[in-house]
Short mmCIF file of C-alpha atoms and ligand atoms in Angstrom, two decimals:
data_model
loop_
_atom_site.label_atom_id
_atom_site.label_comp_id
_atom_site.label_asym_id
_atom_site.label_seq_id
_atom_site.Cartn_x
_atom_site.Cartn_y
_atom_site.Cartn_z
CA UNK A 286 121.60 104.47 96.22
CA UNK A 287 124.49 102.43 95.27
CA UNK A 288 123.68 100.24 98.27
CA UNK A 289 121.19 99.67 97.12
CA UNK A 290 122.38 98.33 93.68
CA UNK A 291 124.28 96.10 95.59
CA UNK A 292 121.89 94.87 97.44
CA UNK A 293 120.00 94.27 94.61
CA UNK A 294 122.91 92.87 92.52
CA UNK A 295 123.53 90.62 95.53
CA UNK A 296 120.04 89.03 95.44
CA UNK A 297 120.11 88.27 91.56
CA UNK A 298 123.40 86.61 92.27
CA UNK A 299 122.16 84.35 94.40
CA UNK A 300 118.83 83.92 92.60
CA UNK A 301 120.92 81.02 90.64
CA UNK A 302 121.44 79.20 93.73
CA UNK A 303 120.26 75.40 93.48
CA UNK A 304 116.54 76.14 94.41
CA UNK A 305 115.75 73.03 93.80
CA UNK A 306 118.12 71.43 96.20
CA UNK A 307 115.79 72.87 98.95
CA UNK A 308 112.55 71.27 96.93
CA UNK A 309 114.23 67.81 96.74
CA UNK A 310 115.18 68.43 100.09
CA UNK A 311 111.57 68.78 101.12
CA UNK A 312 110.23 65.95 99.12
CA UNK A 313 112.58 63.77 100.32
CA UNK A 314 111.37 64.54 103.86
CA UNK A 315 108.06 63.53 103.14
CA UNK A 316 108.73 60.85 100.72
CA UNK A 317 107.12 58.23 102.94
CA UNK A 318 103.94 59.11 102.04
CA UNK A 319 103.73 61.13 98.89
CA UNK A 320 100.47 59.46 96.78
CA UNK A 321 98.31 62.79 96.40
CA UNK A 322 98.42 64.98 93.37
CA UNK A 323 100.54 68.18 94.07
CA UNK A 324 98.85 71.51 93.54
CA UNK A 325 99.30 73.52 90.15
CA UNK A 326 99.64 77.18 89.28
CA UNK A 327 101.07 78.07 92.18
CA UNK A 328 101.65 82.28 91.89
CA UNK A 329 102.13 85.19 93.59
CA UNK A 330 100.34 87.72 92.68
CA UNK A 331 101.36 91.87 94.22
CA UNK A 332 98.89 94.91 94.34
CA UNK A 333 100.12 98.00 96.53
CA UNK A 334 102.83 95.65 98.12
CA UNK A 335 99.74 93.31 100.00
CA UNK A 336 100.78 89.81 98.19
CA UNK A 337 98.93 87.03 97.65
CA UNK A 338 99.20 83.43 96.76
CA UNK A 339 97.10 81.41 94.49
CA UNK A 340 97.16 77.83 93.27
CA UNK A 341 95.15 74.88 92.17
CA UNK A 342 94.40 71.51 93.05
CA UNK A 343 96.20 68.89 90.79
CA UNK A 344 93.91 66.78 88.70
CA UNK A 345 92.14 64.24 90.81
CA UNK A 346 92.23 65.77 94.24
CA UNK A 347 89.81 64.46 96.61
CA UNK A 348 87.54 66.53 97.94
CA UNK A 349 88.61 66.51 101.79
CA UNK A 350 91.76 67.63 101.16
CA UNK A 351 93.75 70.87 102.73
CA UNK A 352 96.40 72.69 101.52
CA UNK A 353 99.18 74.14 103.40
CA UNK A 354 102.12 76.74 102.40
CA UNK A 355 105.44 77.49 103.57
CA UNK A 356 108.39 80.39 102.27
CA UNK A 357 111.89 80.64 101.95
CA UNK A 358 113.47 83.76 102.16
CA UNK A 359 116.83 84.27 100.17
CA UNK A 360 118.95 85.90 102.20
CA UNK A 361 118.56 83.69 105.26
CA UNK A 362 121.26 83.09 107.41
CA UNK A 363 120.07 79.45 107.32
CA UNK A 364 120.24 78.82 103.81
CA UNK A 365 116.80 76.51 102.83
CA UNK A 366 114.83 77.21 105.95
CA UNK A 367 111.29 76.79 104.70
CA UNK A 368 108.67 78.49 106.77
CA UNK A 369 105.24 77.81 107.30
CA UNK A 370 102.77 80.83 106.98
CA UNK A 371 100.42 81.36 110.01
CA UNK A 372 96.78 81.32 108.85
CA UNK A 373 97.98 79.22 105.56
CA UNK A 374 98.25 75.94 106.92
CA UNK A 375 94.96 74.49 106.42
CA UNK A 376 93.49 76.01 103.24
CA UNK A 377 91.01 74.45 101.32
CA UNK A 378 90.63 74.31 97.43
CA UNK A 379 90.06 77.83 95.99
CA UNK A 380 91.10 80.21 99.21
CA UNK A 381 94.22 81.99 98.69
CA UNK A 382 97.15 82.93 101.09
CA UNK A 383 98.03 86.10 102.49
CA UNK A 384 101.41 86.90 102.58
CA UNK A 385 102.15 90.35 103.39
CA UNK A 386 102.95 89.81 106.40
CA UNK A 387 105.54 86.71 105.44
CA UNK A 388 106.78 88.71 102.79
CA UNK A 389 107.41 91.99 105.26
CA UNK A 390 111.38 92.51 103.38
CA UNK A 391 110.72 94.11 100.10
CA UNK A 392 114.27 94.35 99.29
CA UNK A 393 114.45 90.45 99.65
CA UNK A 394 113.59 87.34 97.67
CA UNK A 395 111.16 84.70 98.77
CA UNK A 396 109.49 81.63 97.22
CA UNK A 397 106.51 80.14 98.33
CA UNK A 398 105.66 75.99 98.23
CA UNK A 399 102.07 74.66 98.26
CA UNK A 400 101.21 70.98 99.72
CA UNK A 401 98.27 68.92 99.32
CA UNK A 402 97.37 66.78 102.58
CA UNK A 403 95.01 65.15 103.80
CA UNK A 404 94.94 62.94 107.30
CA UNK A 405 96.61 59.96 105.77
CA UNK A 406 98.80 61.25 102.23
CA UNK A 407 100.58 64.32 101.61
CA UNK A 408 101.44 65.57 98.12
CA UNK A 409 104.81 66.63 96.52
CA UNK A 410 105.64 70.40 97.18
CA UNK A 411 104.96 72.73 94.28
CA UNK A 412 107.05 76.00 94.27
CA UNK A 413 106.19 79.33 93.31
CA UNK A 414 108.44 81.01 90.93
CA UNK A 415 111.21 84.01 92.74
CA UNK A 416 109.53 86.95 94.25
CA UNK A 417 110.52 90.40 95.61
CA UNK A 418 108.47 92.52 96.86
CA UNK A 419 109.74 95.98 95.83
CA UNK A 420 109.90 95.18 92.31
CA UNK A 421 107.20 92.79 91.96
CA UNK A 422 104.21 94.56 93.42
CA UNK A 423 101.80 96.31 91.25
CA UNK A 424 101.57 99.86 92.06
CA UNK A 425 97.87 100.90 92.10
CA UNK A 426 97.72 104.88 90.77
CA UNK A 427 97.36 107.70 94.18
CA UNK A 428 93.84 109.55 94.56
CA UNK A 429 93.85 112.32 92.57
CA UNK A 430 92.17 115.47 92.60
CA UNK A 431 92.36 117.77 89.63
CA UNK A 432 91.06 121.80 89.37
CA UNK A 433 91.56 124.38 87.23
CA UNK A 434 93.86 127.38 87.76
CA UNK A 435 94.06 129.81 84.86
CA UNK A 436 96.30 128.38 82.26
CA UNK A 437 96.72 125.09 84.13
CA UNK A 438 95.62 122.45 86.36
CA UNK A 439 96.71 121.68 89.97
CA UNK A 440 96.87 117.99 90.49
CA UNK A 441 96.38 116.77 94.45
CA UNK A 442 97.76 113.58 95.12
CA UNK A 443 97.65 111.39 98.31
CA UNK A 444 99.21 107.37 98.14
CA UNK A 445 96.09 105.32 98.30
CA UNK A 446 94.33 103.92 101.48
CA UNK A 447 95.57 100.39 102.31
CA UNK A 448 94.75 98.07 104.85
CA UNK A 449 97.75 98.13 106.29
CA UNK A 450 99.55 100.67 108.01
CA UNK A 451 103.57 99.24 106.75
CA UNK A 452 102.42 98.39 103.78
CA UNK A 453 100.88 102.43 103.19
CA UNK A 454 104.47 103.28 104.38
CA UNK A 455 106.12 101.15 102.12
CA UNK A 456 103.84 102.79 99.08
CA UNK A 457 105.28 105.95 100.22
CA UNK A 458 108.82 105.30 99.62
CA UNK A 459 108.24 103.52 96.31
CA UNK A 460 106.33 106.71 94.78
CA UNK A 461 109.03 108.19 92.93
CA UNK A 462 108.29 109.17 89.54
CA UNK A 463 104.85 110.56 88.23
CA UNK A 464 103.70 109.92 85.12
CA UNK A 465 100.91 112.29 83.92
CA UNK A 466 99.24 112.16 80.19
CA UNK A 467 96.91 115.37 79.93
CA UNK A 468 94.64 115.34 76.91
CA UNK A 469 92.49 118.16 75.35
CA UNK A 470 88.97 117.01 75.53
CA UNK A 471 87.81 119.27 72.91
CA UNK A 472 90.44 118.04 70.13
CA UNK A 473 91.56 114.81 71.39
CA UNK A 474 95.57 116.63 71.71
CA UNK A 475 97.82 115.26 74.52
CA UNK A 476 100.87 114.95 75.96
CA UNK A 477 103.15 113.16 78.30
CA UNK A 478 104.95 114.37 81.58
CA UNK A 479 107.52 112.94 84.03
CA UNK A 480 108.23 114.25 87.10
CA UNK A 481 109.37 113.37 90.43
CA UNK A 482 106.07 112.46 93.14
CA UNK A 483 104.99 115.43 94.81
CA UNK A 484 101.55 116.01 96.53
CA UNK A 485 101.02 118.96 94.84
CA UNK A 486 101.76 119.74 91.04
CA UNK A 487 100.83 122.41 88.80
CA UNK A 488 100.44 121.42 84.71
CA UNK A 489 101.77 124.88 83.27
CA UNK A 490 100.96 126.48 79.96
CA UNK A 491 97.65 125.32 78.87
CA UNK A 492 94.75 127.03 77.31
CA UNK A 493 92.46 129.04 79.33
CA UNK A 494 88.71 127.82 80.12
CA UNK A 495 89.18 124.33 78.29
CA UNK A 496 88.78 121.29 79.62
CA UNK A 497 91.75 118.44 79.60
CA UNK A 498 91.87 115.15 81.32
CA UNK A 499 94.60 113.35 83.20
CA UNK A 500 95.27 109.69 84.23
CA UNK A 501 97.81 109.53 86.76
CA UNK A 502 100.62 106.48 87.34
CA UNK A 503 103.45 106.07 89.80
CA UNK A 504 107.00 104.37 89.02
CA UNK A 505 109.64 103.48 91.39
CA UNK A 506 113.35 102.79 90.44
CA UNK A 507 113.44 98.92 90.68
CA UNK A 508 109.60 99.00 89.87
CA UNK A 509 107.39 99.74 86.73
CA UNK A 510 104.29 97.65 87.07
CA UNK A 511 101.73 100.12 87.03
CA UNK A 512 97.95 100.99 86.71
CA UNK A 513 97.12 104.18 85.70
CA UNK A 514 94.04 105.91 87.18
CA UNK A 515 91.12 106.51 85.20
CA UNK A 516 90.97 109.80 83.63
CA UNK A 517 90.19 112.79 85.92
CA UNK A 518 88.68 116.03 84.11
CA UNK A 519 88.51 119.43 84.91
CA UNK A 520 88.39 122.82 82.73
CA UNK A 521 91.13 125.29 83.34
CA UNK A 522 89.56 128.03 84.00
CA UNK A 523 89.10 128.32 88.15
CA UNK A 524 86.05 126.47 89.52
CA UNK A 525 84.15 129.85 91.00
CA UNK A 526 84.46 131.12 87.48
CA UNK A 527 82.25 128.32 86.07
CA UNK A 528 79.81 128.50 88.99
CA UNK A 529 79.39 132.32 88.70
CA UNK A 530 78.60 131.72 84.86
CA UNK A 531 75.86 129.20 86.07
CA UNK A 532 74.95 131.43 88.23
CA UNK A 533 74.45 134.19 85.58
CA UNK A 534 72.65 131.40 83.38
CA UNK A 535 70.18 130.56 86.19
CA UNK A 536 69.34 134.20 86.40
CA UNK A 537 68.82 135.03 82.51
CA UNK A 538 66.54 131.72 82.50
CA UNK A 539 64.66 132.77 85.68
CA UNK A 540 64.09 136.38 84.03
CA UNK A 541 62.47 135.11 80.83
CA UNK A 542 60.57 132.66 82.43
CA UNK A 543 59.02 135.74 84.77
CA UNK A 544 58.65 137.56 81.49
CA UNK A 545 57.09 134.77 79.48
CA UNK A 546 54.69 134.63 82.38
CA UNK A 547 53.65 138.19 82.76
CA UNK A 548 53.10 138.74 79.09
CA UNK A 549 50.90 135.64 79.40
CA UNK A 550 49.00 137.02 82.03
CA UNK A 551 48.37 139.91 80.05
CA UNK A 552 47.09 138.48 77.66
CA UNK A 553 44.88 136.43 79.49
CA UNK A 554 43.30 138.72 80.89
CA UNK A 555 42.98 140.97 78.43
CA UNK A 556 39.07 140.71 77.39
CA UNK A 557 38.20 140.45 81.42
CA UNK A 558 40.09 143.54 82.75
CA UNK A 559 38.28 145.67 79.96
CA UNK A 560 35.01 145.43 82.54
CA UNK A 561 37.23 145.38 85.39
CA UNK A 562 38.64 148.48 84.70
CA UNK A 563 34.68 149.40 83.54
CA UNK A 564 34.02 149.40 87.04
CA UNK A 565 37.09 150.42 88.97
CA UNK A 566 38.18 153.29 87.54
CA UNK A 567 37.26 156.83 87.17
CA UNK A 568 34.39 157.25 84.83
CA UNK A 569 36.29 159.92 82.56
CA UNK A 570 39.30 157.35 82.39
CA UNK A 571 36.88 154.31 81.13
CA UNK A 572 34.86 156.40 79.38
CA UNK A 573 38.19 157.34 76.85
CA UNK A 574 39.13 153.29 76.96
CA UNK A 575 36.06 152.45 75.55
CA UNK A 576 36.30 155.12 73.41
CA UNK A 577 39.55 154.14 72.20
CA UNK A 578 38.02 150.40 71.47
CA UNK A 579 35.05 152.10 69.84
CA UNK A 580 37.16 153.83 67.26
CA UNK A 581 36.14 157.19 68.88
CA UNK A 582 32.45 156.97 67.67
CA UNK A 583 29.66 157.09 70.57
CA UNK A 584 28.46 159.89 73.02
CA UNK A 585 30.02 160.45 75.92
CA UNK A 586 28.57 159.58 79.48
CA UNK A 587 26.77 161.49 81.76
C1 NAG B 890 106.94 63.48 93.79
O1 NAG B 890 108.25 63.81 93.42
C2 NAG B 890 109.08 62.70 93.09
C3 NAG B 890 110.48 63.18 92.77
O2 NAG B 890 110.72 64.42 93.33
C4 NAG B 890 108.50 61.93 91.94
O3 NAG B 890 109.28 60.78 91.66
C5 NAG B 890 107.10 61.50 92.25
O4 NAG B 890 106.48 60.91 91.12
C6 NAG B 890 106.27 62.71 92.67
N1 NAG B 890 104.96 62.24 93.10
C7 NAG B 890 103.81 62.76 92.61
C8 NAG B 890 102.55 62.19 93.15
O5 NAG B 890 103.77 63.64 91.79
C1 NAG B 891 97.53 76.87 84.98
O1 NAG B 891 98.80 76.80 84.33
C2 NAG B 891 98.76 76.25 83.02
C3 NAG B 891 100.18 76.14 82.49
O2 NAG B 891 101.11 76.61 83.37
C4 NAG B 891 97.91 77.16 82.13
O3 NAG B 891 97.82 76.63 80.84
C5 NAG B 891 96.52 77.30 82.74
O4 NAG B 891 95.76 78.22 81.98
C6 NAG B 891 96.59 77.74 84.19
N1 NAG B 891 95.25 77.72 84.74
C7 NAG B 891 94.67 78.77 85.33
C8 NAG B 891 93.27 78.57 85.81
O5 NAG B 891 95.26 79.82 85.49
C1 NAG B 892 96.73 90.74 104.38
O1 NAG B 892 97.48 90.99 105.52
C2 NAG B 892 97.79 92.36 105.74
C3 NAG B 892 98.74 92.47 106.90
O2 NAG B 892 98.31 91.75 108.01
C4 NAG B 892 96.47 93.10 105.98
O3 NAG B 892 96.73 94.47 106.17
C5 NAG B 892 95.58 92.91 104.77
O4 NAG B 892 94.33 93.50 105.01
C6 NAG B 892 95.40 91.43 104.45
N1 NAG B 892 94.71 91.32 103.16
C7 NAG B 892 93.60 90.63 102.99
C8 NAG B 892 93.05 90.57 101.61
O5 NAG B 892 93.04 90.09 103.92
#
């Protein structure tokens, strides 16, 4: 770790070398033909260590122009060695360049420099401001997975999908920290928790069969640009407990709706089975049914 400070130290040290010794430097070399206007807003911008470079056009750019961008990395041996970027040498207006591949240090410092050209001028260079990967780059929350456990909440957390392979690595080792806020649905009640990145955590000591939700963000030691995650819910209590409840729910509803429907059917067919049962059953039986709706009165049969 303390090699780390030095390393570190080292590179903001040298951050106050003459930068602009190197940008003269380049301007100079091209000075023969410098007429176009040179690009503006020229930034880096860092999400889950992939970087990317933006600019614009300066005012009055003809249309036919291309733009093309070159880095410096800090701690070069060969101190102002600006190098172009493969697959950034002939943007147009609005594309951006990749460089997370240029940028593949993340304990170093780079710049990037933008150039307008077209066939016959070139533009001045515009430089980026100082970059460094590690402590630059956004870090985008992990998935998360939440479920209840009793009294708490086991959190499942993997580092997010990128498109690259060292760059998913990279996310790996800057996961260090875990910052969880957990808040009670039902009352609005939270609180805050640190702890160091694990794939697996358990949230202790909360109340049984309520539901709380989490957002989820990462921080690094040199590093504490994050996004949180949106909030993930779950209620305490364990999953198969809720089902079995629907379950039990989904049988009481299924009951009264059979029982709703047999006491309609009775009474349906109430007037009609009277001469059903007339003719279906056993003479003495109907004869004391319609006795009964008679009010007793009425001879018997024969
Ligand atoms: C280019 O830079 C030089 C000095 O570095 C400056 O004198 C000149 O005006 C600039 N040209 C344009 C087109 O901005
Ligand atoms: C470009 O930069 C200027 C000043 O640095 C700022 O005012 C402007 O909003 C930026 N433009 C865009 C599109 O970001
Ligand atoms: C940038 O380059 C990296 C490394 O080659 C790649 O993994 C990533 O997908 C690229 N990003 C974009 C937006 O193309």
């Amino acid at each position: 770790m303390m090699g780390l400070w030095m390393l570190l130290l080292l590179h903001l040290h040298l951050g106050n070398a003459p930068w602009t010794e190197g940008v003269e430097e380049g301007g100079g070399l091209h000075v023969v033909c410098v007429s176009l206007p040179a690009p503006s807003n020229v930034s880096i911008s860092s999400f889950n260590m992939e970087h990317t470079l933006s600019f614009l056009p300066g005012p009055e750019t003809p249309s036919n122009t291309h733009f093309t961008v070159e880095i410096l990395k800090q701690l070069h041996l060969r101190k102002n060695l600006w190098r172009s970027v493969a697959g950034c040498s002939e943007l147009t207006a609005g594309q951006t360049c990749n460089l997370t591949r240029a940028f593949k240090d993340p304990l170093n410092q780079y710049r990037a420099r933008v150039q307008a050209f077209t066939p016959i001028q070139k533009s001045n260079w515009t430089v980026s401001g100082r970059f460094q990967p590690l402590s630059d780059t956004v870090l985008g929350p992990p998935d998360v997975s939440v479920s209840g456990c009793g009294n708490c909440l086991l959190l499942q957390l993997r580092v997010p999908t990128t498109r690259g392979l060292q760059q998913h690595q990279q996310l790996k080792d800057l996961y260090r920290q875990l910052v969880l806020h957990v808040q009670r649905t039902r009352d609005g009640a939270r609180f805050r928790l640190t702890l160091p990145y694990k794939e697996e955590n358990v949230i202790t000591y909360l109340q049984p069969g309520v539901e709380y939700c989490v957002t989820v963000s990462v921080t690094s030691l040199f590093n504490s640009n994050s996004v949180a995650s949106k909030p993930y819910c779950a209620f305490t209590s364990p999953p198969q407990a809720r089902s079995s409840l629907y379950v039990v729910f989904g049988l009481l509803a299924a009951f009264c709706a059979l029982g709703f429907l047999l006491i309609g059917l009775v009474v349906y067919s109430g007037q009609m089975s009277l001469e059903l049962l007339k003719r279906r059953l056993p003479r003495t039986l109907s004869y004391f049914l319609i006795q009964g709706q008679n009010g007793g009165s009425g001879p018997p049969g024969p």
